[in-house]
């Protein structure tokens, strides 16, 4: 049998054929394998293909043959990811506001290479499940990478920070001045990515939306604020900050109707202490950054929850309610 012009790629193409065209439900016969190799201008005899299928195990590709009638049907029996795992990753990518629409499609196309062409179609259908709002800052991936580099090298970063104006234009904050921050971690909250870092000038921990950073670069200055972050639990920090908005951290006591117990646990975790007050209510004390966003969250739960301490926070709630009445009242 005359050899094709691409014989040296035979094992690679065989792996590609098996991974793309077979799965738990789709098989390929030996004649079909030989025909598929011909599409790449590769010729092979059955005996050599049998040996090559065994050699694929060296690359972690296990091929199983099953006799059906007088023929054997072959398919790949293991892959790096199972379909439910890939669907979970696709859903996470699709629902992430900080990943742009273009990058979402790029990432999902890359995930499709881990499955057969048939299963890839199932992932493609999920891409269009929902038209969620996406960030428009395409540089976020490189920004995140540079932040990780700075953290690993114990260096500060500098960047410009923007907000959107009424003309839908990027408007630099602080007149375009660069922020100089010691990065200590990244937090994913409310479908957005945040940098949590130490501002040496203000001598406090601050957080910034990563998709609103521009022209970020690492600078040759050692990070500061280590002592602050030794005391900081990143997950706890995000839990206390509603929508990652700042505010004075305080112990807030609330009177809550029993049916909202699940809401409290979902928000603050199972470690909170819920003390029964009567048959219909319990009290709970939580540490939060008291901000307008926190007060709005309490208001959204209606008559089922009430801030009962400290007086300062209850007073802030009264002022917020008064502001709303004046804003929407006649």
XYZ file of C-alpha atoms in Angstrom:
330
model
C 0.000 0.000 0.000
C 1.543 3.358 -1.028
C 2.051 5.716 1.864
C 0.409 9.140 2.067
C 2.332 12.370 2.292
C 1.476 12.985 5.962
C 2.441 9.649 7.529
C 4.478 11.286 10.288
C 1.258 12.831 11.657
C -0.556 9.498 11.734
C -0.746 9.015 15.513
C -1.714 12.656 16.070
C -4.488 12.483 13.463
C -5.714 9.167 14.843
C -6.025 10.735 18.295
C -7.860 13.712 16.784
C -10.284 11.430 14.921
C -11.063 9.338 17.985
C -11.545 12.350 20.264
C -13.683 14.316 17.798
C -15.818 11.527 16.356
C -16.435 9.153 19.247
C -17.877 9.243 22.748
C -20.002 7.025 24.995
C -22.804 7.025 22.424
C -20.915 7.293 19.110
C -18.573 4.669 17.709
C -16.348 4.286 14.676
C -15.388 1.124 12.764
C -11.962 0.219 11.434
C -12.936 0.967 7.799
C -14.244 4.352 8.952
C -10.969 5.038 10.784
C -8.977 4.209 7.655
C -11.234 6.428 5.547
C -10.917 9.285 8.035
C -7.116 9.017 7.937
C -7.247 9.246 4.140
C -8.914 12.649 4.506
C -5.570 13.780 5.974
C -3.636 11.990 3.205
C -2.529 9.232 5.557
C -2.730 5.555 4.602
C -2.496 2.700 7.073
C -3.150 -1.012 7.362
C -5.402 -2.480 9.989
C -2.534 -4.100 11.864
C -0.671 -0.812 12.325
C -3.854 0.982 13.418
C -4.484 -1.653 16.090
C -1.003 -0.940 17.458
C -1.570 2.826 17.233
C -4.837 2.563 19.165
C -2.937 0.830 21.956
C -0.214 3.510 21.789
C -2.809 6.214 22.389
C -2.960 5.054 26.000
C 0.498 6.629 26.375
C -1.205 10.006 25.818
C -3.966 9.186 28.292
C -6.493 8.351 25.570
C -8.120 5.004 26.321
C -9.900 3.449 23.346
C -12.281 0.556 23.828
C -13.375 -1.872 21.126
C -16.761 -3.570 21.245
C -17.832 -6.301 18.874
C -21.121 -5.619 17.120
C -22.025 -8.346 14.648
C -18.911 -9.209 12.681
C -17.226 -5.833 13.260
C -15.578 -4.022 16.109
C -16.755 -0.555 17.042
C -14.221 1.735 18.731
C -14.700 4.740 20.973
C -12.852 6.838 23.576
C -13.861 5.848 27.102
C -12.211 8.564 29.218
C -11.794 12.314 28.933
C -10.392 15.080 31.164
C -13.914 16.368 31.865
C -17.330 14.731 32.074
C -20.213 16.449 30.297
C -21.927 17.579 33.543
C -18.632 19.196 34.612
C -18.264 21.032 31.302
C -21.879 22.208 31.410
C -21.198 23.583 34.882
C -18.142 25.467 33.585
C -20.107 26.787 30.604
C -22.867 28.042 32.898
C -20.306 29.766 35.130
C -18.636 31.449 32.160
C -21.934 32.449 30.596
C -23.303 33.949 33.811
C -20.132 35.862 34.699
C -20.616 39.574 34.099
C -16.876 40.243 34.164
C -16.256 38.031 31.095
C -17.060 39.806 27.830
C -19.412 38.270 25.274
C -16.550 37.677 22.825
C -14.323 36.026 25.424
C -17.291 33.958 26.616
C -17.638 32.438 23.162
C -13.859 31.956 22.875
C -13.666 30.113 26.183
C -16.634 27.885 25.401
C -15.167 26.981 22.019
C -11.994 25.903 23.839
C -14.035 23.805 26.257
C -15.682 22.124 23.276
C -12.313 20.625 22.323
C -12.531 18.394 25.405
C -15.531 16.519 24.014
C -16.662 14.926 20.782
C -18.255 16.979 18.005
C -21.632 15.581 19.080
C -21.319 16.648 22.714
C -19.859 19.988 21.578
C -23.221 20.769 19.986
C -24.851 20.376 23.410
C -22.464 22.956 24.846
C -23.100 25.321 21.932
C -26.810 25.283 22.660
C -26.103 26.448 26.206
C -24.209 29.515 24.993
C -27.458 31.173 23.964
C -29.488 30.333 27.062
C -29.587 33.910 28.298
C -28.630 37.389 27.138
C -26.974 38.471 30.358
C -25.289 41.857 30.567
C -21.554 41.510 30.044
C -18.619 43.755 30.785
C -17.165 45.702 27.853
C -13.602 45.772 29.142
C -11.808 43.144 27.052
C -8.495 43.623 28.877
C -9.786 42.167 32.159
C -8.088 38.770 31.577
C -4.655 40.343 31.257
C -5.398 42.628 34.206
C -6.215 39.636 36.422
C -3.049 37.873 35.270
C -0.914 40.924 36.054
C -2.502 41.230 39.509
C -1.639 37.594 40.253
C 1.919 38.215 39.064
C 2.240 41.222 41.370
C 0.906 39.238 44.335
C 3.346 36.370 43.697
C 6.268 38.801 43.336
C 5.193 40.877 46.366
C 4.974 44.096 44.303
C 2.586 47.044 44.152
C 0.505 47.878 41.095
C -0.668 51.145 39.597
C -3.698 51.676 37.380
C -6.262 54.177 36.218
C -9.879 53.746 37.266
C -12.948 54.753 35.268
C -16.700 55.122 35.495
C -19.317 55.322 32.733
C -20.902 58.709 32.028
C -24.266 59.570 30.481
C -22.741 59.458 27.000
C -21.735 55.831 27.633
C -18.112 56.892 27.589
C -15.305 55.842 29.912
C -14.584 58.706 32.276
C -11.365 58.482 34.270
C -11.718 59.085 37.986
C -9.450 61.445 39.950
C -8.647 63.286 36.738
C -6.878 60.262 35.296
C -4.381 60.018 38.183
C -2.909 56.583 38.786
C -3.913 54.597 41.863
C -0.969 52.941 43.644
C -2.177 49.891 45.547
C -0.674 46.845 47.255
C -2.701 43.892 45.888
C -3.510 41.110 48.351
C -6.346 39.172 46.808
C -9.187 38.901 44.308
C -12.813 38.427 45.262
C -15.775 37.424 43.129
C -18.932 39.035 44.481
C -22.308 39.753 42.899
C -20.973 38.378 39.568
C -18.139 40.915 39.506
C -14.391 40.552 40.077
C -12.827 42.800 42.713
C -9.242 43.526 43.673
C -8.807 43.791 47.439
C -5.710 45.778 48.301
C -4.061 48.147 50.730
C -3.972 51.875 50.060
C -0.855 53.180 51.822
C -1.901 56.826 51.556
C -5.281 56.209 53.173
C -3.811 53.465 55.398
C -6.793 51.198 54.850
C -8.038 48.222 52.876
C -9.960 49.093 49.718
C -11.520 47.180 46.833
C -11.856 47.973 43.132
C -13.851 46.511 40.243
C -11.299 44.794 38.020
C -13.265 45.452 34.826
C -13.027 49.213 35.535
C -9.237 49.265 35.706
C -7.167 50.561 32.814
C -3.447 50.527 31.985
C -2.572 48.394 35.003
C 1.074 47.535 35.516
C 3.295 46.184 38.251
C 5.727 48.671 39.799
C 9.040 48.042 41.528
C 7.849 48.738 45.069
C 7.262 46.140 47.741
C 3.695 45.609 48.906
C 2.526 47.156 52.152
C -0.316 46.314 54.531
C 0.707 42.746 55.367
C -0.399 43.083 59.015
C -3.852 44.233 57.912
C -4.299 41.206 55.676
C -3.048 38.729 58.244
C -6.216 39.607 60.154
C -8.451 39.565 57.070
C -10.616 36.631 56.026
C -11.299 37.324 52.329
C -14.536 35.316 52.231
C -15.720 36.989 55.427
C -14.811 40.405 54.010
C -16.944 39.834 50.912
C -19.828 38.508 53.025
C -19.895 41.644 55.176
C -19.686 44.028 52.193
C -23.011 44.234 50.392
C -22.286 44.525 46.677
C -18.678 45.175 47.798
C -19.677 48.680 48.908
C -17.725 50.036 51.850
C -19.027 51.304 55.136
C -18.285 51.251 58.831
C -18.057 47.684 60.102
C -20.528 47.176 62.935
C -22.393 44.492 64.839
C -26.013 44.871 63.770
C -28.856 43.187 65.636
C -32.053 42.385 63.769
C -35.459 40.991 64.647
C -36.417 38.485 61.939
C -39.518 36.423 61.159
C -38.888 32.667 61.214
C -39.607 32.145 57.517
C -36.551 34.275 56.669
C -34.131 31.962 58.497
C -32.941 30.546 55.167
C -32.278 34.050 53.835
C -30.084 34.810 56.855
C -28.135 31.561 56.514
C -27.660 32.040 52.754
C -26.266 35.518 53.338
C -24.244 35.117 56.543
C -23.577 31.377 56.818
C -24.572 28.662 59.263
C -22.359 29.974 62.054
C -24.696 32.858 62.914
C -26.585 32.540 66.179
C -30.362 32.811 65.794
C -31.993 33.333 69.181
C -35.765 32.632 69.450
C -37.727 35.664 70.650
C -41.277 34.317 70.359
C -43.117 31.754 68.248
C -42.786 33.858 65.094
C -39.465 35.702 65.479
C -35.802 35.255 66.274
C -33.015 37.776 66.755
C -29.653 37.630 65.037
C -26.470 39.681 65.361
C -24.175 39.959 62.337
C -21.081 41.933 61.425
C -21.588 44.026 58.272
C -20.227 47.100 56.557
C -23.178 49.418 57.106
C -23.873 51.111 53.785
C -26.888 52.251 51.813
C -26.700 48.924 49.961
C -27.039 47.019 53.252
C -29.989 49.168 54.310
C -31.573 48.606 50.897
C -31.158 44.845 51.346
C -32.993 45.024 54.684
C -35.764 47.144 53.150
C -36.152 44.620 50.305
C -37.117 41.917 52.828
C -40.150 43.944 53.903
C -41.905 43.695 57.230
C -40.217 40.375 58.011
C -37.066 42.026 59.323
C -36.244 45.025 61.520
C -32.976 46.567 62.708
C -33.132 46.846 66.509
C -29.560 47.839 67.322
C -27.357 49.672 67.647
C -29.306 52.930 67.786
C -26.877 54.524 65.333
C -27.708 51.995 62.597
C -31.442 52.060 63.379
C -31.192 55.848 63.031
C -29.488 55.480 59.642
C -32.362 53.280 58.519
C -34.902 55.902 59.638
C -33.008 58.554 57.687
C -32.949 56.333 54.611
C -36.692 55.687 54.859
C -37.293 59.423 55.304
C -35.193 60.121 52.225
C -37.195 57.606 50.213
C -40.528 59.076 51.382
C -39.353 62.556 50.391
C -38.049 61.273 47.075
C -41.227 59.433 46.127
C -43.845 61.205 48.251
C -46.244 63.811 46.936
